[in-house]
């Protein structure tokens, strides 16, 4: 199993961002670091790293401000949830179709 928790220092090094950028993302509640198992070391989970990666991309390459980043990431999350619901509906329909198509024995 891979690593589940990255410290602030590791995140700064991996993503080559300033600590102030992380603080700004936290202030806007775009990313939410956690404390690892009661330890006072703040860090980031894999889902938070993905949000950070996207936030950095939006800010640096597309010049989106943090309010825009927040909106885009929320819309993205809603789209992912809708896709999951749609996939579940399709699976249910396929299952029902198989039941109706099964030969009677």
PDB file of N, CA and C in Angstrom:
ATOM      1  N   UNK A   1       0.844  -1.184   0.000  1.00  0.00           N
ATOM      2  CA  UNK A   1       0.000   0.000   0.000  1.00  0.00           C
ATOM      3  C   UNK A   1       0.887   1.243   0.000  1.00  0.00           C
ATOM      4  N   UNK A   2       0.500   2.254  -0.768  1.00  0.00           N
ATOM      5  CA  UNK A   2       1.279   3.472  -0.875  1.00  0.00           C
ATOM      6  C   UNK A   2       1.120   4.373   0.328  1.00  0.00           C
ATOM      7  N   UNK A   3       1.823   5.451   0.296  1.00  0.00           N
ATOM      8  CA  UNK A   3       1.785   6.424   1.377  1.00  0.00           C
ATOM      9  C   UNK A   3       0.400   7.064   1.456  1.00  0.00           C
ATOM     10  N   UNK A   4      -0.087   7.315   2.659  1.00  0.00           N
ATOM     11  CA  UNK A   4      -1.424   7.871   2.841  1.00  0.00           C
ATOM     12  C   UNK A   4      -1.409   9.287   3.384  1.00  0.00           C
ATOM     13  N   UNK A   5      -0.246   9.782   3.774  1.00  0.00           N
ATOM     14  CA  UNK A   5      -0.165  11.067   4.456  1.00  0.00           C
ATOM     15  C   UNK A   5       1.150  11.744   4.100  1.00  0.00           C
ATOM     16  N   UNK A   6       1.079  12.989   3.649  1.00  0.00           N
ATOM     17  CA  UNK A   6       2.269  13.763   3.287  1.00  0.00           C
ATOM     18  C   UNK A   6       2.321  15.004   4.157  1.00  0.00           C
ATOM     19  N   UNK A   7       3.481  15.296   4.703  1.00  0.00           N
ATOM     20  CA  UNK A   7       3.644  16.481   5.540  1.00  0.00           C
ATOM     21  C   UNK A   7       3.638  17.733   4.674  1.00  0.00           C
ATOM     22  N   UNK A   8       3.462  18.863   5.323  1.00  0.00           N
ATOM     23  CA  UNK A   8       3.474  20.141   4.613  1.00  0.00           C
ATOM     24  C   UNK A   8       4.799  20.314   3.883  1.00  0.00           C
ATOM     25  N   UNK A   9       5.902  19.992   4.538  1.00  0.00           N
ATOM     26  CA  UNK A   9       7.228  20.135   3.914  1.00  0.00           C
ATOM     27  C   UNK A   9       7.330  19.257   2.668  1.00  0.00           C
ATOM     28  N   UNK A  10       6.847  18.020   2.739  1.00  0.00           N
ATOM     29  CA  UNK A  10       6.890  17.132   1.580  1.00  0.00           C
ATOM     30  C   UNK A  10       6.049  17.690   0.437  1.00  0.00           C
ATOM     31  N   UNK A  11       4.895  18.221   0.763  1.00  0.00           N
ATOM     32  CA  UNK A  11       4.003  18.783  -0.258  1.00  0.00           C
ATOM     33  C   UNK A  11       4.654  19.991  -0.924  1.00  0.00           C
ATOM     34  N   UNK A  12       5.270  20.837  -0.129  1.00  0.00           N
ATOM     35  CA  UNK A  12       5.960  22.016  -0.676  1.00  0.00           C
ATOM     36  C   UNK A  12       7.062  21.576  -1.637  1.00  0.00           C
ATOM     37  N   UNK A  13       7.807  20.559  -1.261  1.00  0.00           N
ATOM     38  CA  UNK A  13       8.891  20.064  -2.110  1.00  0.00           C
ATOM     39  C   UNK A  13       8.364  19.378  -3.373  1.00  0.00           C
ATOM     40  N   UNK A  14       7.343  18.543  -3.220  1.00  0.00           N
ATOM     41  CA  UNK A  14       6.795  17.801  -4.362  1.00  0.00           C
ATOM     42  C   UNK A  14       6.177  18.741  -5.396  1.00  0.00           C
ATOM     43  N   UNK A  15       5.370  19.681  -4.927  1.00  0.00           N
ATOM     44  CA  UNK A  15       4.623  20.540  -5.846  1.00  0.00           C
ATOM     45  C   UNK A  15       5.324  21.860  -6.155  1.00  0.00           C
ATOM     46  N   UNK A  16       6.440  22.089  -5.481  1.00  0.00           N
ATOM     47  CA  UNK A  16       7.217  23.313  -5.687  1.00  0.00           C
ATOM     48  C   UNK A  16       6.330  24.548  -5.526  1.00  0.00           C
ATOM     49  N   UNK A  17       5.675  24.617  -4.363  1.00  0.00           N
ATOM     50  CA  UNK A  17       4.828  25.755  -4.030  1.00  0.00           C
ATOM     51  C   UNK A  17       5.336  26.398  -2.752  1.00  0.00           C
ATOM     52  N   UNK A  18       4.924  27.611  -2.539  1.00  0.00           N
ATOM     53  CA  UNK A  18       5.271  28.315  -1.313  1.00  0.00           C
ATOM     54  C   UNK A  18       4.298  27.911  -0.210  1.00  0.00           C
ATOM     55  N   UNK A  19       4.765  27.957   1.018  1.00  0.00           N
ATOM     56  CA  UNK A  19       3.879  27.644   2.140  1.00  0.00           C
ATOM     57  C   UNK A  19       2.711  28.624   2.192  1.00  0.00           C
ATOM     58  N   UNK A  20       2.930  29.854   1.763  1.00  0.00           N
ATOM     59  CA  UNK A  20       1.851  30.851   1.739  1.00  0.00           C
ATOM     60  C   UNK A  20       0.720  30.416   0.804  1.00  0.00           C
ATOM     61  N   UNK A  21       1.073  29.766  -0.310  1.00  0.00           N
ATOM     62  CA  UNK A  21       0.058  29.262  -1.242  1.00  0.00           C
ATOM     63  C   UNK A  21      -0.803  28.210  -0.546  1.00  0.00           C
ATOM     64  N   UNK A  22      -0.166  27.316   0.204  1.00  0.00           N
ATOM     65  CA  UNK A  22      -0.918  26.305   0.952  1.00  0.00           C
ATOM     66  C   UNK A  22      -1.823  26.961   1.985  1.00  0.00           C
ATOM     67  N   UNK A  23      -1.305  27.955   2.688  1.00  0.00           N
ATOM     68  CA  UNK A  23      -2.123  28.660   3.686  1.00  0.00           C
ATOM     69  C   UNK A  23      -3.318  29.337   3.032  1.00  0.00           C
ATOM     70  N   UNK A  24      -3.100  29.925   1.851  1.00  0.00           N
ATOM     71  CA  UNK A  24      -4.207  30.566   1.129  1.00  0.00           C
ATOM     72  C   UNK A  24      -5.261  29.536   0.728  1.00  0.00           C
ATOM     73  N   UNK A  25      -4.820  28.370   0.254  1.00  0.00           N
ATOM     74  CA  UNK A  25      -5.768  27.312  -0.113  1.00  0.00           C
ATOM     75  C   UNK A  25      -6.540  26.823   1.116  1.00  0.00           C
ATOM     76  N   UNK A  26      -5.851  26.738   2.241  1.00  0.00           N
ATOM     77  CA  UNK A  26      -6.521  26.344   3.481  1.00  0.00           C
ATOM     78  C   UNK A  26      -7.536  27.409   3.906  1.00  0.00           C
ATOM     79  N   UNK A  27      -7.153  28.670   3.812  1.00  0.00           N
ATOM     80  CA  UNK A  27      -8.047  29.757   4.224  1.00  0.00           C
ATOM     81  C   UNK A  27      -9.327  29.759   3.391  1.00  0.00           C
ATOM     82  N   UNK A  28      -9.197  29.429   2.112  1.00  0.00           N
ATOM     83  CA  UNK A  28     -10.361  29.374   1.219  1.00  0.00           C
ATOM     84  C   UNK A  28     -11.087  28.028   1.329  1.00  0.00           C
ATOM     85  N   UNK A  29     -10.561  27.137   2.179  1.00  0.00           N
ATOM     86  CA  UNK A  29     -11.104  25.792   2.378  1.00  0.00           C
ATOM     87  C   UNK A  29     -11.122  24.972   1.093  1.00  0.00           C
ATOM     88  N   UNK A  30     -10.119  25.217   0.264  1.00  0.00           N
ATOM     89  CA  UNK A  30      -9.953  24.444  -0.968  1.00  0.00           C
ATOM     90  C   UNK A  30      -9.272  23.120  -0.636  1.00  0.00           C
ATOM     91  N   UNK A  31      -8.269  23.170   0.233  1.00  0.00           N
ATOM     92  CA  UNK A  31      -7.653  21.958   0.759  1.00  0.00           C
ATOM     93  C   UNK A  31      -7.743  22.008   2.273  1.00  0.00           C
ATOM     94  N   UNK A  32      -7.840  20.847   2.862  1.00  0.00           N
ATOM     95  CA  UNK A  32      -7.958  20.749   4.318  1.00  0.00           C
ATOM     96  C   UNK A  32      -6.960  19.724   4.831  1.00  0.00           C
ATOM     97  N   UNK A  33      -5.832  20.182   5.368  1.00  0.00           N
ATOM     98  CA  UNK A  33      -4.871  19.234   5.913  1.00  0.00           C
ATOM     99  C   UNK A  33      -5.441  18.589   7.172  1.00  0.00           C
ATOM    100  N   UNK A  34      -4.926  17.442   7.496  1.00  0.00           N
ATOM    101  CA  UNK A  34      -5.355  16.728   8.685  1.00  0.00           C
ATOM    102  C   UNK A  34      -4.157  16.490   9.578  1.00  0.00           C
ATOM    103  N   UNK A  35      -4.425  16.060  10.792  1.00  0.00           N
ATOM    104  CA  UNK A  35      -3.352  15.651  11.689  1.00  0.00           C
ATOM    105  C   UNK A  35      -3.284  14.141  11.653  1.00  0.00           C
ATOM    106  N   UNK A  36      -2.093  13.610  11.553  1.00  0.00           N
ATOM    107  CA  UNK A  36      -1.909  12.165  11.430  1.00  0.00           C
ATOM    108  C   UNK A  36      -1.992  11.501  12.797  1.00  0.00           C
ATOM    109  N   UNK A  37      -3.032  10.713  12.985  1.00  0.00           N
ATOM    110  CA  UNK A  37      -3.177   9.889  14.176  1.00  0.00           C
ATOM    111  C   UNK A  37      -2.906  10.578  15.491  1.00  0.00           C
ATOM    112  N   UNK A  38      -3.437  11.768  15.676  1.00  0.00           N
ATOM    113  CA  UNK A  38      -3.257  12.466  16.934  1.00  0.00           C
ATOM    114  C   UNK A  38      -1.953  13.241  17.025  1.00  0.00           C
ATOM    115  N   UNK A  39      -1.072  13.018  16.087  1.00  0.00           N
ATOM    116  CA  UNK A  39       0.187  13.760  16.062  1.00  0.00           C
ATOM    117  C   UNK A  39      -0.112  15.169  15.577  1.00  0.00           C
ATOM    118  N   UNK A  40       0.581  16.135  16.103  1.00  0.00           N
ATOM    119  CA  UNK A  40       0.318  17.523  15.751  1.00  0.00           C
ATOM    120  C   UNK A  40       0.888  17.931  14.393  1.00  0.00           C
ATOM    121  N   UNK A  41       1.464  16.983  13.661  1.00  0.00           N
ATOM    122  CA  UNK A  41       2.010  17.282  12.346  1.00  0.00           C
ATOM    123  C   UNK A  41       0.881  17.374  11.331  1.00  0.00           C
ATOM    124  N   UNK A  42       0.708  18.553  10.744  1.00  0.00           N
ATOM    125  CA  UNK A  42      -0.299  18.721   9.708  1.00  0.00           C
ATOM    126  C   UNK A  42       0.190  18.078   8.433  1.00  0.00           C
ATOM    127  N   UNK A  43      -0.747  17.508   7.691  1.00  0.00           N
ATOM    128  CA  UNK A  43      -0.367  16.896   6.435  1.00  0.00           C
ATOM    129  C   UNK A  43      -1.557  16.712   5.533  1.00  0.00           C
ATOM    130  N   UNK A  44      -1.289  16.113   4.397  1.00  0.00           N
ATOM    131  CA  UNK A  44      -2.301  16.012   3.357  1.00  0.00           C
ATOM    132  C   UNK A  44      -2.501  14.567   2.926  1.00  0.00           C
ATOM    133  N   UNK A  45      -3.746  14.221   2.696  1.00  0.00           N
ATOM    134  CA  UNK A  45      -4.100  12.902   2.176  1.00  0.00           C
ATOM    135  C   UNK A  45      -4.016  12.946   0.649  1.00  0.00           C
ATOM    136  N   UNK A  46      -4.106  11.776   0.023  1.00  0.00           N
ATOM    137  CA  UNK A  46      -4.050  11.710  -1.444  1.00  0.00           C
ATOM    138  C   UNK A  46      -5.143  12.545  -2.112  1.00  0.00           C
ATOM    139  N   UNK A  47      -6.412  12.485  -1.644  1.00  0.00           N
ATOM    140  CA  UNK A  47      -7.436  13.335  -2.282  1.00  0.00           C
ATOM    141  C   UNK A  47      -7.128  14.829  -2.156  1.00  0.00           C
ATOM    142  N   UNK A  48      -6.547  15.233  -1.032  1.00  0.00           N
ATOM    143  CA  UNK A  48      -6.190  16.642  -0.867  1.00  0.00           C
ATOM    144  C   UNK A  48      -5.040  17.021  -1.794  1.00  0.00           C
ATOM    145  N   UNK A  49      -4.111  16.083  -2.021  1.00  0.00           N
ATOM    146  CA  UNK A  49      -3.015  16.352  -2.961  1.00  0.00           C
ATOM    147  C   UNK A  49      -3.552  16.553  -4.371  1.00  0.00           C
ATOM    148  N   UNK A  50      -4.566  15.788  -4.746  1.00  0.00           N
ATOM    149  CA  UNK A  50      -5.162  15.944  -6.074  1.00  0.00           C
ATOM    150  C   UNK A  50      -5.803  17.329  -6.201  1.00  0.00           C
ATOM    151  N   UNK A  51      -6.495  17.774  -5.157  1.00  0.00           N
ATOM    152  CA  UNK A  51      -7.085  19.123  -5.194  1.00  0.00           C
ATOM    153  C   UNK A  51      -5.983  20.179  -5.287  1.00  0.00           C
ATOM    154  N   UNK A  52      -4.898  19.974  -4.551  1.00  0.00           N
ATOM    155  CA  UNK A  52      -3.770  20.903  -4.603  1.00  0.00           C
ATOM    156  C   UNK A  52      -3.166  20.936  -5.999  1.00  0.00           C
ATOM    157  N   UNK A  53      -2.994  19.771  -6.608  1.00  0.00           N
ATOM    158  CA  UNK A  53      -2.430  19.701  -7.957  1.00  0.00           C
ATOM    159  C   UNK A  53      -3.301  20.486  -8.938  1.00  0.00           C
ATOM    160  N   UNK A  54      -4.605  20.284  -8.857  1.00  0.00           N
ATOM    161  CA  UNK A  54      -5.517  20.995  -9.759  1.00  0.00           C
ATOM    162  C   UNK A  54      -5.535  22.489  -9.463  1.00  0.00           C
ATOM    163  N   UNK A  55      -5.511  22.852  -8.187  1.00  0.00           N
ATOM    164  CA  UNK A  55      -5.494  24.271  -7.819  1.00  0.00           C
ATOM    165  C   UNK A  55      -4.254  24.951  -8.366  1.00  0.00           C
ATOM    166  N   UNK A  56      -3.115  24.306  -8.225  1.00  0.00           N
ATOM    167  CA  UNK A  56      -1.859  24.877  -8.736  1.00  0.00           C
ATOM    168  C   UNK A  56      -1.941  25.065 -10.255  1.00  0.00           C
ATOM    169  N   UNK A  57      -2.440  24.063 -10.949  1.00  0.00           N
ATOM    170  CA  UNK A  57      -2.594  24.139 -12.397  1.00  0.00           C
ATOM    171  C   UNK A  57      -3.511  25.295 -12.791  1.00  0.00           C
ATOM    172  N   UNK A  58      -4.651  25.403 -12.121  1.00  0.00           N
ATOM    173  CA  UNK A  58      -5.609  26.463 -12.448  1.00  0.00           C
ATOM    174  C   UNK A  58      -5.028  27.851 -12.190  1.00  0.00           C
ATOM    175  N   UNK A  59      -4.315  28.003 -11.084  1.00  0.00           N
ATOM    176  CA  UNK A  59      -3.756  29.307 -10.726  1.00  0.00           C
ATOM    177  C   UNK A  59      -2.589  29.678 -11.641  1.00  0.00           C
ATOM    178  N   UNK A  60      -1.654  28.753 -11.819  1.00  0.00           N
ATOM    179  CA  UNK A  60      -0.437  29.077 -12.553  1.00  0.00           C
ATOM    180  C   UNK A  60      -0.606  29.081 -14.066  1.00  0.00           C
ATOM    181  N   UNK A  61      -1.354  28.127 -14.593  1.00  0.00           N
ATOM    182  CA  UNK A  61      -1.442  28.016 -16.049  1.00  0.00           C
ATOM    183  C   UNK A  61      -2.666  28.687 -16.637  1.00  0.00           C
ATOM    184  N   UNK A  62      -3.722  28.809 -15.848  1.00  0.00           N
ATOM    185  CA  UNK A  62      -4.954  29.390 -16.386  1.00  0.00           C
ATOM    186  C   UNK A  62      -5.313  30.703 -15.721  1.00  0.00           C
ATOM    187  N   UNK A  63      -4.484  31.134 -14.771  1.00  0.00           N
ATOM    188  CA  UNK A  63      -4.649  32.413 -14.084  1.00  0.00           C
ATOM    189  C   UNK A  63      -6.021  32.567 -13.431  1.00  0.00           C
ATOM    190  N   UNK A  64      -6.521  31.471 -12.854  1.00  0.00           N
ATOM    191  CA  UNK A  64      -7.786  31.491 -12.134  1.00  0.00           C
ATOM    192  C   UNK A  64      -7.497  31.933 -10.703  1.00  0.00           C
ATOM    193  N   UNK A  65      -8.347  32.820 -10.157  1.00  0.00           N
ATOM    194  CA  UNK A  65      -8.153  33.228  -8.766  1.00  0.00           C
ATOM    195  C   UNK A  65      -8.687  32.139  -7.837  1.00  0.00           C
ATOM    196  N   UNK A  66      -8.409  32.267  -6.542  1.00  0.00           N
ATOM    197  CA  UNK A  66      -8.764  31.203  -5.608  1.00  0.00           C
ATOM    198  C   UNK A  66     -10.271  30.990  -5.492  1.00  0.00           C
ATOM    199  N   UNK A  67     -11.050  32.040  -5.621  1.00  0.00           N
ATOM    200  CA  UNK A  67     -12.511  31.869  -5.607  1.00  0.00           C
ATOM    201  C   UNK A  67     -12.946  31.028  -6.799  1.00  0.00           C
ATOM    202  N   UNK A  68     -12.338  31.285  -7.949  1.00  0.00           N
ATOM    203  CA  UNK A  68     -12.639  30.503  -9.145  1.00  0.00           C
ATOM    204  C   UNK A  68     -12.191  29.065  -9.003  1.00  0.00           C
ATOM    205  N   UNK A  69     -11.038  28.853  -8.382  1.00  0.00           N
ATOM    206  CA  UNK A  69     -10.535  27.498  -8.141  1.00  0.00           C
ATOM    207  C   UNK A  69     -11.534  26.735  -7.280  1.00  0.00           C
ATOM    208  N   UNK A  70     -12.016  27.387  -6.238  1.00  0.00           N
ATOM    209  CA  UNK A  70     -12.981  26.751  -5.344  1.00  0.00           C
ATOM    210  C   UNK A  70     -14.234  26.325  -6.110  1.00  0.00           C
ATOM    211  N   UNK A  71     -14.758  27.213  -6.930  1.00  0.00           N
ATOM    212  CA  UNK A  71     -15.958  26.910  -7.716  1.00  0.00           C
ATOM    213  C   UNK A  71     -15.696  25.765  -8.687  1.00  0.00           C
ATOM    214  N   UNK A  72     -14.579  25.824  -9.389  1.00  0.00           N
ATOM    215  CA  UNK A  72     -14.253  24.776 -10.365  1.00  0.00           C
ATOM    216  C   UNK A  72     -14.106  23.418  -9.688  1.00  0.00           C
ATOM    217  N   UNK A  73     -13.407  23.377  -8.554  1.00  0.00           N
ATOM    218  CA  UNK A  73     -13.211  22.103  -7.870  1.00  0.00           C
ATOM    219  C   UNK A  73     -14.522  21.547  -7.307  1.00  0.00           C
ATOM    220  N   UNK A  74     -15.395  22.435  -6.832  1.00  0.00           N
ATOM    221  CA  UNK A  74     -16.705  21.978  -6.357  1.00  0.00           C
ATOM    222  C   UNK A  74     -17.540  21.436  -7.516  1.00  0.00           C
ATOM    223  N   UNK A  75     -17.516  22.132  -8.638  1.00  0.00           N
ATOM    224  CA  UNK A  75     -18.261  21.661  -9.814  1.00  0.00           C
ATOM    225  C   UNK A  75     -17.701  20.320 -10.279  1.00  0.00           C
ATOM    226  N   UNK A  76     -16.400  20.176 -10.263  1.00  0.00           N
ATOM    227  CA  UNK A  76     -15.759  18.915 -10.652  1.00  0.00           C
ATOM    228  C   UNK A  76     -16.226  17.786  -9.743  1.00  0.00           C
ATOM    229  N   UNK A  77     -16.258  18.038  -8.443  1.00  0.00           N
ATOM    230  CA  UNK A  77     -16.696  17.016  -7.496  1.00  0.00           C
ATOM    231  C   UNK A  77     -18.159  16.633  -7.743  1.00  0.00           C
ATOM    232  N   UNK A  78     -18.999  17.623  -8.018  1.00  0.00           N
ATOM    233  CA  UNK A  78     -20.407  17.337  -8.328  1.00  0.00           C
ATOM    234  C   UNK A  78     -20.521  16.494  -9.595  1.00  0.00           C
ATOM    235  N   UNK A  79     -19.717  16.811 -10.594  1.00  0.00           N
ATOM    236  CA  UNK A  79     -19.746  16.036 -11.836  1.00  0.00           C
ATOM    237  C   UNK A  79     -19.308  14.599 -11.592  1.00  0.00           C
ATOM    238  N   UNK A  80     -18.299  14.400 -10.764  1.00  0.00           N
ATOM    239  CA  UNK A  80     -17.835  13.045 -10.442  1.00  0.00           C
ATOM    240  C   UNK A  80     -18.945  12.277  -9.729  1.00  0.00           C
ATOM    241  N   UNK A  81     -19.615  12.930  -8.790  1.00  0.00           N
ATOM    242  CA  UNK A  81     -20.709  12.277  -8.064  1.00  0.00           C
ATOM    243  C   UNK A  81     -21.866  11.943  -9.005  1.00  0.00           C
ATOM    244  N   UNK A  82     -22.186  12.851  -9.903  1.00  0.00           N
ATOM    245  CA  UNK A  82     -23.259  12.596 -10.869  1.00  0.00           C
ATOM    246  C   UNK A  82     -22.885  11.438 -11.776  1.00  0.00           C
ATOM    247  N   UNK A  83     -21.631  11.351 -12.166  1.00  0.00           N
ATOM    248  CA  UNK A  83     -21.178  10.250 -13.020  1.00  0.00           C
ATOM    249  C   UNK A  83     -21.320   8.912 -12.301  1.00  0.00           C
ATOM    250  N   UNK A  84     -20.966   8.899 -11.010  1.00  0.00           N
ATOM    251  CA  UNK A  84     -21.132   7.673 -10.212  1.00  0.00           C
ATOM    252  C   UNK A  84     -22.601   7.258 -10.153  1.00  0.00           C
ATOM    253  N   UNK A  85     -23.474   8.229  -9.942  1.00  0.00           N
ATOM    254  CA  UNK A  85     -24.917   7.934  -9.884  1.00  0.00           C
ATOM    255  C   UNK A  85     -25.396   7.411 -11.232  1.00  0.00           C
ATOM    256  N   UNK A  86     -24.957   8.037 -12.300  1.00  0.00           N
ATOM    257  CA  UNK A  86     -25.354   7.620 -13.638  1.00  0.00           C
ATOM    258  C   UNK A  86     -24.866   6.199 -13.921  1.00  0.00           C
ATOM    259  N   UNK A  87     -23.626   5.899 -13.546  1.00  0.00           N
ATOM    260  CA  UNK A  87     -23.084   4.548 -13.737  1.00  0.00           C
ATOM    261  C   UNK A  87     -23.889   3.521 -12.943  1.00  0.00           C
ATOM    262  N   UNK A  88     -24.288   3.879 -11.720  1.00  0.00           N
ATOM    263  CA  UNK A  88     -25.087   2.964 -10.906  1.00  0.00           C
ATOM    264  C   UNK A  88     -26.445   2.714 -11.551  1.00  0.00           C
ATOM    265  N   UNK A  89     -27.045   3.750 -12.111  1.00  0.00           N
ATOM    266  CA  UNK A  89     -28.330   3.600 -12.801  1.00  0.00           C
ATOM    267  C   UNK A  89     -28.169   2.686 -14.010  1.00  0.00           C
ATOM    268  N   UNK A  90     -27.118   2.898 -14.785  1.00  0.00           N
ATOM    269  CA  UNK A  90     -26.877   2.049 -15.953  1.00  0.00           C
ATOM    270  C   UNK A  90     -26.650   0.593 -15.549  1.00  0.00           C
ATOM    271  N   UNK A  91     -25.908   0.370 -14.490  1.00  0.00           N
ATOM    272  CA  UNK A  91     -25.687  -0.995 -14.020  1.00  0.00           C
ATOM    273  C   UNK A  91     -27.002  -1.641 -13.603  1.00  0.00           C
ATOM    274  N   UNK A  92     -27.841  -0.878 -12.912  1.00  0.00           N
ATOM    275  CA  UNK A  92     -29.140  -1.399 -12.482  1.00  0.00           C
ATOM    276  C   UNK A  92     -30.009  -1.725 -13.694  1.00  0.00           C
ATOM    277  N   UNK A  93     -30.025  -0.842 -14.671  1.00  0.00           N
ATOM    278  CA  UNK A  93     -30.811  -1.093 -15.887  1.00  0.00           C
ATOM    279  C   UNK A  93     -30.302  -2.324 -16.639  1.00  0.00           C
ATOM    280  N   UNK A  94     -28.985  -2.461 -16.730  1.00  0.00           N
ATOM    281  CA  UNK A  94     -28.409  -3.624 -17.404  1.00  0.00           C
ATOM    282  C   UNK A  94     -28.781  -4.905 -16.671  1.00  0.00           C
ATOM    283  N   UNK A  95     -28.737  -4.858 -15.362  1.00  0.00           N
ATOM    284  CA  UNK A  95     -29.109  -6.020 -14.564  1.00  0.00           C
ATOM    285  C   UNK A  95     -30.578  -6.382 -14.774  1.00  0.00           C
ATOM    286  N   UNK A  96     -31.442  -5.391 -14.787  1.00  0.00           N
ATOM    287  CA  UNK A  96     -32.866  -5.635 -15.013  1.00  0.00           C
ATOM    288  C   UNK A  96     -33.117  -6.174 -16.426  1.00  0.00           C
ATOM    289  N   UNK A  97     -32.383  -5.652 -17.389  1.00  0.00           N
ATOM    290  CA  UNK A  97     -32.528  -6.116 -18.763  1.00  0.00           C
ATOM    291  C   UNK A  97     -32.096  -7.573 -18.888  1.00  0.00           C
ATOM    292  N   UNK A  98     -31.007  -7.948 -18.226  1.00  0.00           N
ATOM    293  CA  UNK A  98     -30.549  -9.336 -18.248  1.00  0.00           C
ATOM    294  C   UNK A  98     -31.604 -10.266 -17.645  1.00  0.00           C
ATOM    295  N   UNK A  99     -32.264  -9.813 -16.580  1.00  0.00           N
ATOM    296  CA  UNK A  99     -33.291 -10.631 -15.934  1.00  0.00           C
ATOM    297  C   UNK A  99     -34.479 -10.837 -16.878  1.00  0.00           C
ATOM    298  N   UNK A 100     -34.848  -9.806 -17.609  1.00  0.00           N
ATOM    299  CA  UNK A 100     -35.991  -9.922 -18.519  1.00  0.00           C
ATOM    300  C   UNK A 100     -35.632 -10.714 -19.761  1.00  0.00           C
ATOM    301  N   UNK A 101     -34.352 -10.736 -20.122  1.00  0.00           N
ATOM    302  CA  UNK A 101     -33.891 -11.463 -21.297  1.00  0.00           C
ATOM    303  C   UNK A 101     -33.553 -12.914 -21.014  1.00  0.00           C
ATOM    304  N   UNK A 102     -33.444 -13.283 -19.735  1.00  0.00           N
ATOM    305  CA  UNK A 102     -33.063 -14.659 -19.375  1.00  0.00           C
ATOM    306  C   UNK A 102     -34.135 -15.616 -19.826  1.00  0.00           C
ATOM    307  N   UNK A 103     -33.729 -16.746 -20.433  1.00  0.00           N
ATOM    308  CA  UNK A 103     -34.710 -17.732 -20.892  1.00  0.00           C
ATOM    309  C   UNK A 103     -35.402 -18.394 -19.711  1.00  0.00           C
ATOM    310  N   UNK A 104     -36.695 -18.626 -19.844  1.00  0.00           N
ATOM    311  CA  UNK A 104     -37.451 -19.293 -18.782  1.00  0.00           C
ATOM    312  C   UNK A 104     -37.195 -20.777 -18.868  1.00  0.00           C
ATOM    313  N   UNK A 105     -36.778 -21.361 -17.768  1.00  0.00           N
ATOM    314  CA  UNK A 105     -36.526 -22.807 -17.721  1.00  0.00           C
ATOM    315  C   UNK A 105     -37.521 -23.479 -16.821  1.00  0.00           C
TER     316      UNK A 105
END
